[in-house]
mmCIF file of C-alpha atoms in Angstrom:
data_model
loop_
_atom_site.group_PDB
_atom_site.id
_atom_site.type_symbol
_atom_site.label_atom_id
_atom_site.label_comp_id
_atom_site.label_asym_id
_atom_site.label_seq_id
_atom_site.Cartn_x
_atom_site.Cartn_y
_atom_site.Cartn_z
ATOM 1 C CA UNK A 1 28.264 0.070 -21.028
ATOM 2 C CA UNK A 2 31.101 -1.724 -19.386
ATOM 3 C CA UNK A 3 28.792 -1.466 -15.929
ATOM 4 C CA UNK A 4 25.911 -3.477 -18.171
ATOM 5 C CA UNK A 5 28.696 -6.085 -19.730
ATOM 6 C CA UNK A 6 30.155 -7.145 -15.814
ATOM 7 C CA UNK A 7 26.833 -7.196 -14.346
ATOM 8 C CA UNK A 8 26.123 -9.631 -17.671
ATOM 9 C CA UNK A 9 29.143 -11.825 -16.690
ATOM 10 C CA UNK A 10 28.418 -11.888 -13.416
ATOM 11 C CA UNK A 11 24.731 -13.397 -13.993
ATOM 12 C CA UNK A 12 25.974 -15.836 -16.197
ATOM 13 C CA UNK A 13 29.134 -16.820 -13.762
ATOM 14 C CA UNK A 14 26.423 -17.395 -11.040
ATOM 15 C CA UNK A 15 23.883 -19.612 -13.618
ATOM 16 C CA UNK A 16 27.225 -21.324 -14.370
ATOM 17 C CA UNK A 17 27.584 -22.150 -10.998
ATOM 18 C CA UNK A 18 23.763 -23.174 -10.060
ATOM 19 C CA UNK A 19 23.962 -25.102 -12.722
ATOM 20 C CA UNK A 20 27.010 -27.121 -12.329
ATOM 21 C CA UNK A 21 25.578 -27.951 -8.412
ATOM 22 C CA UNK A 22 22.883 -29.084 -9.631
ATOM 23 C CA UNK A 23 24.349 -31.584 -11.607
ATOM 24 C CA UNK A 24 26.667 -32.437 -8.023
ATOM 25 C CA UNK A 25 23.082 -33.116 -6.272
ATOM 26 C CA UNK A 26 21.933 -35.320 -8.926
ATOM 27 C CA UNK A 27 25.236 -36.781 -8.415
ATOM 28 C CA UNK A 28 25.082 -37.054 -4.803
ATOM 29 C CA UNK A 29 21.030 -38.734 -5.342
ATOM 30 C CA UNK A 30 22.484 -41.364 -7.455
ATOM 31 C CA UNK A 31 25.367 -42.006 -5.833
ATOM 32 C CA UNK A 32 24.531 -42.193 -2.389
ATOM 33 C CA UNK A 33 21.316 -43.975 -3.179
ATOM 34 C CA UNK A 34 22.370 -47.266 -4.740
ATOM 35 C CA UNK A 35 20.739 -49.990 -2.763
ATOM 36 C CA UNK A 36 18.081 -47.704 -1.690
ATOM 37 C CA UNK A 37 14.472 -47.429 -2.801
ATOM 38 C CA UNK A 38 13.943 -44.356 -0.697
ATOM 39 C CA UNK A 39 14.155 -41.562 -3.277
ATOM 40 C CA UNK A 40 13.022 -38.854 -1.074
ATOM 41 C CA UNK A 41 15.193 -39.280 1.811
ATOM 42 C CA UNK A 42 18.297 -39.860 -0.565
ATOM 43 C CA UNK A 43 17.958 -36.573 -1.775
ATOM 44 C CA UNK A 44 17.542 -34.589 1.616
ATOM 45 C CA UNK A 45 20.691 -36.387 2.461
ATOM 46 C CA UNK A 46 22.328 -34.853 -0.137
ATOM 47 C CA UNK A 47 20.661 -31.790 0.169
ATOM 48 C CA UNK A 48 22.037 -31.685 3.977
ATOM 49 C CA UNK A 49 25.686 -32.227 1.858
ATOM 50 C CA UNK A 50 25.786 -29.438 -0.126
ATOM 51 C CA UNK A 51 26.408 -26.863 1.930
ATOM 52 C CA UNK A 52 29.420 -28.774 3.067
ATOM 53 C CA UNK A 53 30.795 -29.749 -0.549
ATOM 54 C CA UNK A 54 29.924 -25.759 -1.687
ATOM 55 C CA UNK A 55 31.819 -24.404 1.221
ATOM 56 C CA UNK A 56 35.025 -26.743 0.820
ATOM 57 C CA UNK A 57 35.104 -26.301 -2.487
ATOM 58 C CA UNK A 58 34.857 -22.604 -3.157
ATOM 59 C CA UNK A 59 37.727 -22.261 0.192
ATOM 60 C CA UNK A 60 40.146 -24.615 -1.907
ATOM 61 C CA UNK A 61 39.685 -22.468 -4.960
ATOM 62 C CA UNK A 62 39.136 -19.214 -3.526
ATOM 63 C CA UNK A 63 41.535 -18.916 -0.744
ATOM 64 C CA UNK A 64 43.692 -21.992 -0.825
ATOM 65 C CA UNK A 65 45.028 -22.549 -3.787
ATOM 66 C CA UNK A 66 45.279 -18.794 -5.263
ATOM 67 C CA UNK A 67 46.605 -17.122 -2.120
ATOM 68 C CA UNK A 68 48.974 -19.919 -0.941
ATOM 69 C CA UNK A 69 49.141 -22.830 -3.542
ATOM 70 C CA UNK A 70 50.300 -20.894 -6.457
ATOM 71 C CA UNK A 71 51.706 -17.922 -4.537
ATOM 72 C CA UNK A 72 54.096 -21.271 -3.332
ATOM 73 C CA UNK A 73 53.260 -20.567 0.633
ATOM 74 C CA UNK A 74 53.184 -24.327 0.849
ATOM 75 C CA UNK A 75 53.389 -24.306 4.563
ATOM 76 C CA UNK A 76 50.114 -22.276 5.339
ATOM 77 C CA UNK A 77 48.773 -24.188 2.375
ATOM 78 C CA UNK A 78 48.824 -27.583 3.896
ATOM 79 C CA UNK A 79 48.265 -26.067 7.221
ATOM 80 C CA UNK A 80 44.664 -24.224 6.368
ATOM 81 C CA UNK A 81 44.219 -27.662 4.088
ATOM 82 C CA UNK A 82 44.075 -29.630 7.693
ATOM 83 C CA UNK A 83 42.129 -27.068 9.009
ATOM 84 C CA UNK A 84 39.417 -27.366 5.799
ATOM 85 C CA UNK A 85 39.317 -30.969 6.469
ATOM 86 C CA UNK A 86 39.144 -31.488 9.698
ATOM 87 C CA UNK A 87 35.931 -28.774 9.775
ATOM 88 C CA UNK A 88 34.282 -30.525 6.723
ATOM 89 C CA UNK A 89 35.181 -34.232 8.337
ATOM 90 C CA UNK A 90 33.509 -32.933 11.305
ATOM 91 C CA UNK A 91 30.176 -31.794 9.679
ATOM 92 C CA UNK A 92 30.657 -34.724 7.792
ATOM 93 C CA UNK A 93 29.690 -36.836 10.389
ATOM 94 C CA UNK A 94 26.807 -34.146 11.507
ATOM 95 C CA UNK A 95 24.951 -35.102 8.478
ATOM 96 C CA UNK A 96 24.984 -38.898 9.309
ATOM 97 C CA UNK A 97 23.907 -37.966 12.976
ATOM 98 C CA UNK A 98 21.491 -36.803 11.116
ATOM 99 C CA UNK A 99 20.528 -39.000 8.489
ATOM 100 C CA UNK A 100 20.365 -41.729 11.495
ATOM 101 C CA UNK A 101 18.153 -38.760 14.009
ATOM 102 C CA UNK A 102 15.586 -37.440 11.375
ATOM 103 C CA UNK A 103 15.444 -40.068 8.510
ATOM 104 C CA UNK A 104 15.465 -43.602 9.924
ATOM 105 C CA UNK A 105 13.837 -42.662 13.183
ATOM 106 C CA UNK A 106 17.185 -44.043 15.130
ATOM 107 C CA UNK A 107 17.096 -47.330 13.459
ATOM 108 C CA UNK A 108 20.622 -47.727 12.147
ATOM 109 C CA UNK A 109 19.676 -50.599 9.820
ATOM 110 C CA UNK A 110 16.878 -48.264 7.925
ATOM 111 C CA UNK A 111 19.464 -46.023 7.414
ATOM 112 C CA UNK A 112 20.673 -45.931 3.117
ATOM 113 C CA UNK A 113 23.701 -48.374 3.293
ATOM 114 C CA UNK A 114 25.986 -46.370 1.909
ATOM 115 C CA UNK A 115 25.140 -43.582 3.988
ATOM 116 C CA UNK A 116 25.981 -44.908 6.928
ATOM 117 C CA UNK A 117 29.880 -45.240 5.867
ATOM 118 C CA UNK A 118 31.368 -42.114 6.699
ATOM 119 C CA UNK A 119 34.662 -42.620 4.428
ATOM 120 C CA UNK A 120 31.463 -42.946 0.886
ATOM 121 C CA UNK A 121 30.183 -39.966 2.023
ATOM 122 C CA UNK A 122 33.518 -37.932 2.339
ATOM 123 C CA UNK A 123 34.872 -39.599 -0.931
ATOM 124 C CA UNK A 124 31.851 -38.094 -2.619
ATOM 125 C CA UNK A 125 32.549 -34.960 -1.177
ATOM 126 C CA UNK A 126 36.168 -34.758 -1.776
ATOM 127 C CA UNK A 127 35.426 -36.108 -5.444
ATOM 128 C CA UNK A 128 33.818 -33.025 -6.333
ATOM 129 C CA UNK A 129 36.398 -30.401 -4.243
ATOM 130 C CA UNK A 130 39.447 -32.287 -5.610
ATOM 131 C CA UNK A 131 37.977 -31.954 -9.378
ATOM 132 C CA UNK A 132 36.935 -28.557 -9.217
ATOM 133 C CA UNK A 133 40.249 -27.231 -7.694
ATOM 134 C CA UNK A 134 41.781 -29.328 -10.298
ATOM 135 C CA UNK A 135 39.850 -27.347 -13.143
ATOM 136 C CA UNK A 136 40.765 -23.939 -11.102
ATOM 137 C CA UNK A 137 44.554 -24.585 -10.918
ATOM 138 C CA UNK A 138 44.946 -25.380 -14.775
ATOM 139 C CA UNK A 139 43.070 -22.292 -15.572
ATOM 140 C CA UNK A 140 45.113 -20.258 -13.338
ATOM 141 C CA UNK A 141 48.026 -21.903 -14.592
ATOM 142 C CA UNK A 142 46.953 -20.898 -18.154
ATOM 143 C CA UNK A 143 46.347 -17.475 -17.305
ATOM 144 C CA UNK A 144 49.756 -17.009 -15.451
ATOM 145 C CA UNK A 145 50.817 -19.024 -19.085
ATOM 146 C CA UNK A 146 49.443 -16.276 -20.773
ATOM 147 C CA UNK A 147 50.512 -13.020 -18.332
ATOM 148 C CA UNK A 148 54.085 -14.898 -18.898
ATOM 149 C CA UNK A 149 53.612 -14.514 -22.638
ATOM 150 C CA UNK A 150 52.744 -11.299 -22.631
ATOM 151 C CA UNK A 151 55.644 -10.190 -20.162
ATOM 152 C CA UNK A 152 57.864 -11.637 -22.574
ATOM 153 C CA UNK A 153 56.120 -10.081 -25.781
ATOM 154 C CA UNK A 154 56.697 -6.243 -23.821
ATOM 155 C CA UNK A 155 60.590 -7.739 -22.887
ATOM 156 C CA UNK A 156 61.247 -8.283 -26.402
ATOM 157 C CA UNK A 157 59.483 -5.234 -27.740
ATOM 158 C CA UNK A 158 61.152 -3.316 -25.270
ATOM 159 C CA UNK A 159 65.086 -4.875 -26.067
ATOM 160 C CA UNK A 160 63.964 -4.525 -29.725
ATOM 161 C CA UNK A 161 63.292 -0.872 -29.410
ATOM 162 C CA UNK A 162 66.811 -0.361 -27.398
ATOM 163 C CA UNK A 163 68.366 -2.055 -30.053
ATOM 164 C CA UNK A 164 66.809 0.043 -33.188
ATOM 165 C CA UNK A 165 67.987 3.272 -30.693
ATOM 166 C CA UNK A 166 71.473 1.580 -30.277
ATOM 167 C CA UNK A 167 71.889 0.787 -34.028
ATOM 168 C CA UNK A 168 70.922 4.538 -34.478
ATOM 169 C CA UNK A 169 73.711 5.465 -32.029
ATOM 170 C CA UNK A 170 76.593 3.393 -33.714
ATOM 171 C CA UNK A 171 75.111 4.980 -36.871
ATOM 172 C CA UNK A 172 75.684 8.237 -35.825
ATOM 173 C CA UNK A 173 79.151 8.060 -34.853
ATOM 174 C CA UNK A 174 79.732 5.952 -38.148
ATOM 175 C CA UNK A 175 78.398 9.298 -39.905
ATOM 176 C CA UNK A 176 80.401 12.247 -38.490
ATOM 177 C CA UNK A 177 83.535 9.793 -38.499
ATOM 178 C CA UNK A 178 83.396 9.126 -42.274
ATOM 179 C CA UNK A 179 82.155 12.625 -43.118
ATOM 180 C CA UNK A 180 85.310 13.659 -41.381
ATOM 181 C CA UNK A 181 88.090 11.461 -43.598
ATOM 182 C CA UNK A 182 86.597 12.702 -46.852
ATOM 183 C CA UNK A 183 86.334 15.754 -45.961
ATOM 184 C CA UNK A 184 89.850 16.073 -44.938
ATOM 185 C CA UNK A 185 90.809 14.467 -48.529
ATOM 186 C CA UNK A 186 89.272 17.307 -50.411
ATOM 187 C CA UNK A 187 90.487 19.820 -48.279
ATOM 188 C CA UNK A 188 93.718 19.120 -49.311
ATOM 189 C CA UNK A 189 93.043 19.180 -52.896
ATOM 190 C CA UNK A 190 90.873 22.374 -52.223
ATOM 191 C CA UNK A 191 94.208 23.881 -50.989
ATOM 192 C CA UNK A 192 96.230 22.728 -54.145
ATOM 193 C CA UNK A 193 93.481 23.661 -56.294
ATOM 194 C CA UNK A 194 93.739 20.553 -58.594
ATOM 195 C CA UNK A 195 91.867 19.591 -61.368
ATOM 196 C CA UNK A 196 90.838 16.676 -59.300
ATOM 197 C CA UNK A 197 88.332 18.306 -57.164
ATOM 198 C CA UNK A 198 85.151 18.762 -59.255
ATOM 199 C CA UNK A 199 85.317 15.386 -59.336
ATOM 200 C CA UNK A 200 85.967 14.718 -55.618
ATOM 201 C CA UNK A 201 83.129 16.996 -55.232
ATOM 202 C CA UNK A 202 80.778 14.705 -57.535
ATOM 203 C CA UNK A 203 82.333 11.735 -55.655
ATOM 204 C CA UNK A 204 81.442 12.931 -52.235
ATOM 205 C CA UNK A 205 77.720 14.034 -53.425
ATOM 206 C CA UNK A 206 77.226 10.640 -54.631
ATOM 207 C CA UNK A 207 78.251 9.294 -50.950
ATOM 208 C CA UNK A 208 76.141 12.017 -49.231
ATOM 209 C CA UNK A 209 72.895 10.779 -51.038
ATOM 210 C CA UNK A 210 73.864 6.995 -50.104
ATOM 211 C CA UNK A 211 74.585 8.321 -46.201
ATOM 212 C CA UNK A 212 70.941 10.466 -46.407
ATOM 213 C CA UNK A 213 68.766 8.464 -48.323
ATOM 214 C CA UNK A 214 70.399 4.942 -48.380
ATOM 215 C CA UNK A 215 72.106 4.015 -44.472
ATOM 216 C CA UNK A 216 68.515 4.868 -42.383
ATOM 217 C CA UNK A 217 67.557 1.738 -44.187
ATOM 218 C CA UNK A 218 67.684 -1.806 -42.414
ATOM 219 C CA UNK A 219 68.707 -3.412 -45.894
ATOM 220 C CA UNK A 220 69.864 -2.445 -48.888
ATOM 221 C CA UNK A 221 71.293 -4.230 -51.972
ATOM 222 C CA UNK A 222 74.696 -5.418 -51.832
ATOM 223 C CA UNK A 223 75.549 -3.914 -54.715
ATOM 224 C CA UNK A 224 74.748 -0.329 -53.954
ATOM 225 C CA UNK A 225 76.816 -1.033 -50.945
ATOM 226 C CA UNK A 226 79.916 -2.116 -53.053
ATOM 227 C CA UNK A 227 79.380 1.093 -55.511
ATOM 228 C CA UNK A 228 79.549 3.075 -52.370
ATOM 229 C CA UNK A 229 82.924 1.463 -51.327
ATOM 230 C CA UNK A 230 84.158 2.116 -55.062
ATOM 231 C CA UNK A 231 82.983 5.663 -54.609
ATOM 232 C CA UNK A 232 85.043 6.127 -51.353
ATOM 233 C CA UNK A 233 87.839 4.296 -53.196
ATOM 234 C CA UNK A 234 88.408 6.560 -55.827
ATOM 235 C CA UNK A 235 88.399 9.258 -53.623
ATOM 236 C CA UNK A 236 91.596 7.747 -51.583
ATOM 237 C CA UNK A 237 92.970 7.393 -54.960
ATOM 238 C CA UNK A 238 92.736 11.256 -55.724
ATOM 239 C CA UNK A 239 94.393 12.066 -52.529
ATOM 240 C CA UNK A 240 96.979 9.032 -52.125
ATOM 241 C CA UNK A 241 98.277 9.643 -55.877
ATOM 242 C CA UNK A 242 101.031 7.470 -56.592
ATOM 243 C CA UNK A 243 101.384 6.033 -52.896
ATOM 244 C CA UNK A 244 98.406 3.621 -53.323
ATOM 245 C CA UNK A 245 98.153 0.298 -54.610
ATOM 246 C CA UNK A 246 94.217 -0.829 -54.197
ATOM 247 C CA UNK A 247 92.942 -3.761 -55.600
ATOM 248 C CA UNK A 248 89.148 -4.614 -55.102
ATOM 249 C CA UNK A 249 88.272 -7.532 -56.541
ATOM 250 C CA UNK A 250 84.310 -8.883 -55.881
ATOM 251 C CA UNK A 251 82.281 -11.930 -56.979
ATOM 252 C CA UNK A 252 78.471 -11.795 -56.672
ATOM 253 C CA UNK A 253 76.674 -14.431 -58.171
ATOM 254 C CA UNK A 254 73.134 -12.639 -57.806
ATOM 255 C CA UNK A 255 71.603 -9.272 -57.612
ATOM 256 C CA UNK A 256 68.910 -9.875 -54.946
ATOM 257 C CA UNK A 257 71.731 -9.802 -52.570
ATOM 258 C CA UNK A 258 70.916 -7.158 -49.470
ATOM 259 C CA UNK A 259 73.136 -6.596 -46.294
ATOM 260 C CA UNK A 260 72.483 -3.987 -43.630
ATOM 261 C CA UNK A 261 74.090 -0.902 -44.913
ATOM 262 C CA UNK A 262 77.467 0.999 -44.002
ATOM 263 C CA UNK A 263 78.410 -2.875 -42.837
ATOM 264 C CA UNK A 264 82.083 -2.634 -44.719
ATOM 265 C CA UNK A 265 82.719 0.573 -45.290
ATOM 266 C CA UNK A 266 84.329 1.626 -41.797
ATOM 267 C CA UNK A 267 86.771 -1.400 -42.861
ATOM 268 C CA UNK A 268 88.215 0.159 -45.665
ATOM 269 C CA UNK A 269 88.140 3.680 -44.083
ATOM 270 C CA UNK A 270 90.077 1.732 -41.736
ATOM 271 C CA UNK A 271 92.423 0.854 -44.073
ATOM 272 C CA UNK A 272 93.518 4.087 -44.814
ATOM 273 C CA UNK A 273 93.352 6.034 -41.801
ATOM 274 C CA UNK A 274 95.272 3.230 -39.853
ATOM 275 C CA UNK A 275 97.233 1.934 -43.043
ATOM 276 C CA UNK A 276 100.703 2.608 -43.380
ATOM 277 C CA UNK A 277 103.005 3.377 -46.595
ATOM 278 C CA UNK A 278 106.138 0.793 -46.809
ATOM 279 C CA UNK A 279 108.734 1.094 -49.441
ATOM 280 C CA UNK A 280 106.637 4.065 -50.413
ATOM 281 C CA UNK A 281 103.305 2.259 -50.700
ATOM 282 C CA UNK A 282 100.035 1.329 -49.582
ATOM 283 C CA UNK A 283 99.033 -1.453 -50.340
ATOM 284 C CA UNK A 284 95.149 -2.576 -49.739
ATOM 285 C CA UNK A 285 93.747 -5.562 -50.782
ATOM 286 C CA UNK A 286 89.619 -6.269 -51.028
ATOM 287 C CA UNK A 287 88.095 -9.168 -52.107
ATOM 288 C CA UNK A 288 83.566 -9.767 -52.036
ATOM 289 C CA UNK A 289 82.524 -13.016 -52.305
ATOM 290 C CA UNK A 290 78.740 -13.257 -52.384
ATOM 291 C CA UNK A 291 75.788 -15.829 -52.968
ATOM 292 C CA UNK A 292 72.061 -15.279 -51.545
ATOM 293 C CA UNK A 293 73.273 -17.803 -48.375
ATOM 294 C CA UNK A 294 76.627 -16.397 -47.305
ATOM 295 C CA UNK A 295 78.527 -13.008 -47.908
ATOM 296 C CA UNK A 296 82.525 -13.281 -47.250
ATOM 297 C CA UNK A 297 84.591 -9.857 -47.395
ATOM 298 C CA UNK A 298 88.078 -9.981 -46.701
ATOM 299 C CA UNK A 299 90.663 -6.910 -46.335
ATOM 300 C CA UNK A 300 94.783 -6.737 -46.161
ATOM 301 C CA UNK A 301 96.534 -3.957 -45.903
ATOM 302 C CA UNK A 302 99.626 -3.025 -45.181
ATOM 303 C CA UNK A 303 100.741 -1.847 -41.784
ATOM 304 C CA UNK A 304 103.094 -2.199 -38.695
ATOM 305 C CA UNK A 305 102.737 -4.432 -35.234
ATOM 306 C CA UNK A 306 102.137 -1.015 -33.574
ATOM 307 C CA UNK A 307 101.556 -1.291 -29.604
ATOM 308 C CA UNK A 308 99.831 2.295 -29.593
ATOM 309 C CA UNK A 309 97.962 1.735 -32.714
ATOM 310 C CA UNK A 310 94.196 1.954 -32.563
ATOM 311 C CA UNK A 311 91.579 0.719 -34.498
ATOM 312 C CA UNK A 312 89.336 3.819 -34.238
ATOM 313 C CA UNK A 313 85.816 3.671 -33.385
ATOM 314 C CA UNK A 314 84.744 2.968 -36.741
ATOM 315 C CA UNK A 315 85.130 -1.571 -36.405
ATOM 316 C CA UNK A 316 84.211 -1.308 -32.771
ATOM 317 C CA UNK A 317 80.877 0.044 -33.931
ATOM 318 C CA UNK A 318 81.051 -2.452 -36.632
ATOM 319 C CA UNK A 319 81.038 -4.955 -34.620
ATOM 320 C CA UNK A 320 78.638 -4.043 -32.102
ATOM 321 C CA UNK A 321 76.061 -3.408 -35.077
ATOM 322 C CA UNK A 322 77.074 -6.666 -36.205
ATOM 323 C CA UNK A 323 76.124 -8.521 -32.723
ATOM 324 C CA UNK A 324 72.745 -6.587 -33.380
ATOM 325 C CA UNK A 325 72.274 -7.324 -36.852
ATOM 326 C CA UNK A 326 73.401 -10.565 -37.211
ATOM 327 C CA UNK A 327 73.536 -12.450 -33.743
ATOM 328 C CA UNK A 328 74.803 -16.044 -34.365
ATOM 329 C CA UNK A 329 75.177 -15.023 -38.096
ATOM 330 C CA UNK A 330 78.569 -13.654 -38.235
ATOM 331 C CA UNK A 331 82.061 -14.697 -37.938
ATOM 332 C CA UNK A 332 85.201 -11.730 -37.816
ATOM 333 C CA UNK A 333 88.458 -12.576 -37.588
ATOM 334 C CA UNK A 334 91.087 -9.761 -37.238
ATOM 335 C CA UNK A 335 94.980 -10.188 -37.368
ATOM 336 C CA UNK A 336 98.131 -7.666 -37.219
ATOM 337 C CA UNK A 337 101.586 -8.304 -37.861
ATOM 338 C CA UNK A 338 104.854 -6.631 -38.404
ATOM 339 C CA UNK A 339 103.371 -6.294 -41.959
ATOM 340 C CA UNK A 340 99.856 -6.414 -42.779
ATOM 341 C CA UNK A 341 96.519 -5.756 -41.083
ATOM 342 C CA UNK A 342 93.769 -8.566 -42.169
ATOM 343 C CA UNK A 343 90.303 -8.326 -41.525
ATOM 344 C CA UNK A 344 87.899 -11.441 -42.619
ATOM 345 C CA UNK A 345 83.974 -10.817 -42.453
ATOM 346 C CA UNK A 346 81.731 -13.459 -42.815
ATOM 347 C CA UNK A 347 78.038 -13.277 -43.174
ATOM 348 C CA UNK A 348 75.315 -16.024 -43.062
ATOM 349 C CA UNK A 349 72.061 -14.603 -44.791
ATOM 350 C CA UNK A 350 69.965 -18.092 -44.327
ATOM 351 C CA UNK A 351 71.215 -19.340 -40.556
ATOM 352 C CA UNK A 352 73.088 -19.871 -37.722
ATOM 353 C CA UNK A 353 77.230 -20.075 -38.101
ATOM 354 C CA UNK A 354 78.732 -22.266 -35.711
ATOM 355 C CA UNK A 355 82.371 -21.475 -34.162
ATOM 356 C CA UNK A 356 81.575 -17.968 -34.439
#
């Protein structure tokens, strides 16, 4: 079948290409034979031209210009070029030896005037290479337009796919890391046996069904995300007892809100891993501002200007997922002091934010 479909093409390449020099004869007979009443010996003259307008043309647009021009081996190019013209000059002025021998019997004024001007007959030959190898490098230049296109295409399916495998890398650290806090937290109630853990229990089911069914998700509504935080919140509050002082205030003007999921969260466990009790206290401070263009989370909690202090690996995933997520979309800003820790997020939903 695909034997039948090539041998197809390549019959109707070839009537293509009778076709077209036929229409460069008729050419040639019209051109070469104003001021001429001799049909006949018009058109042997440019009969006896063909072969030299066939040849040039098919070596500018089968050897010269894909194998040097556009493979940029200018040097040979013009080189062979010289070469191409100083054969077809030559056989040029052959086919007026002739014209004068066989045609007008030696008798230069019989001969078709314009005929007998070698720098006609080479324009009219050159007219037709210089078109035709026109025609060949734009379509060459489209197809290498097109390869181009599609090398791109596989680039960016390819860095999309090492992204989606990244994303599911940070995510998998974010997991075991979280999983690890909580389960720490009830642990230590475990040991005391308070009254509190059924409930820690219930608290950390409801977190495992966001983490399995919820996280694998590019999107998911903002304000399943911000019950998940209040989840994780009150079970800090079990374990911190009297030592905590969290405020989490939030303003979301619309419930069509989505953000990419587990996007805050590793800045509040933050908070509390890396916080740190003064006078007796820890005091954390959250505060979501939302509309559907522009999500702004900020955190403060207390701490100290600690050299050795570490963030954990929790915001550096953060913020690589957020330079895959979001590129150009984002702004963080993160500040210590002898005091407080500060994180502010910022999150364009619509476009670009500059300064970031």
């Amino acid at each position: 079948m695909l034997k039948k479909k090539f041998i197809f093409k390549l019959i109707g390449k070839g009537v293509l290409h009778i076709l077209f020099w036929c229409a460069v004869l008729l050419f040639y007979t019209y051109f070469f034979g104003v001021g001429s009443n001799n049909f006949n010996d018009t058109l042997i003259f440019s009969l006896f031209l063909m072969p030299i307008t066939i040849a040039t043309t098919y070596v500018s647009i089968y050897k010269l210009i894909p194998d040097y021009l556009i493979t940029k081996r200018y040097f040979q190019f013009v080189t062979y070029s010289i070469y191409t013209l100083i054969i077809s000059a030559y056989l040029v002025m052959v086919s007026i030896f002739f014209s004068l021998i066989y045609l007008s019997n030696f008798k230069y004024n019989d001969m078709n005037p314009l005929t007998r001007n070698i720098l006609f007959v080479m324009t009219g030959i050159y007219l037709v290479t210089v078109i035709v190898s026109a025609f060949k490098l734009m379509k060459l230049n489209i197809k290498a337009s097109k390869r181009t296109k599609t090398l791109e295409t596989k680039i960016l399916e390819t860095q999309l796919k090492l992204k989606e495998q990244e994303l599911k890398y940070l995510k998998m650290q974010i997991h075991p890391h979280f999983l690890f806090n909580t389960l720490n937290t009830m642990y230590g109630f475990a040991l005391k046996k308070a009254d509190e853990t059924p409930e820690m229990i219930l608290k950390l089911s409801n977190l495992l069904d966001y983490l399995l069914y919820q996280v694998d998700k590019p999107f998911v509504s903002l304000k399943d995300e911000i019950n998940h935080i209040e989840d994780y919140i009150s079970l800090e509050q079990m374990r911190f007892s009297d030592t905590l002082n969290v405020t989490f205030s939030k303003h979301i003007n619309s419930d069509a809100i989505e953000i990419a999921p587990m996007l805050f969260i590793p800045f509040v466990e933050n908070s509390f891993k890396h916080g740190k009790i003064i006078n007796g206290c820890l005091d954390i401070s959250i505060h979501i501002e939302a509309n559907t263009d522009t999500i702004e989370f900020t955190l403060n909690n207390s701490s100290t200007n600690d050299l050795n202090a570490t963030d954990g690996i929790g915001l550096e995933n953060i913020k690589k997922r957020l330079e895959l997520i979001y590129p150009n979309k984002h702004r963080i800003v993160i500040h210590r002091n002898d005091t407080n820790f500060e994180v502010a997020l910022t999150v364009n939903l619509k476009s670009e934010l500059k300064n970031v």
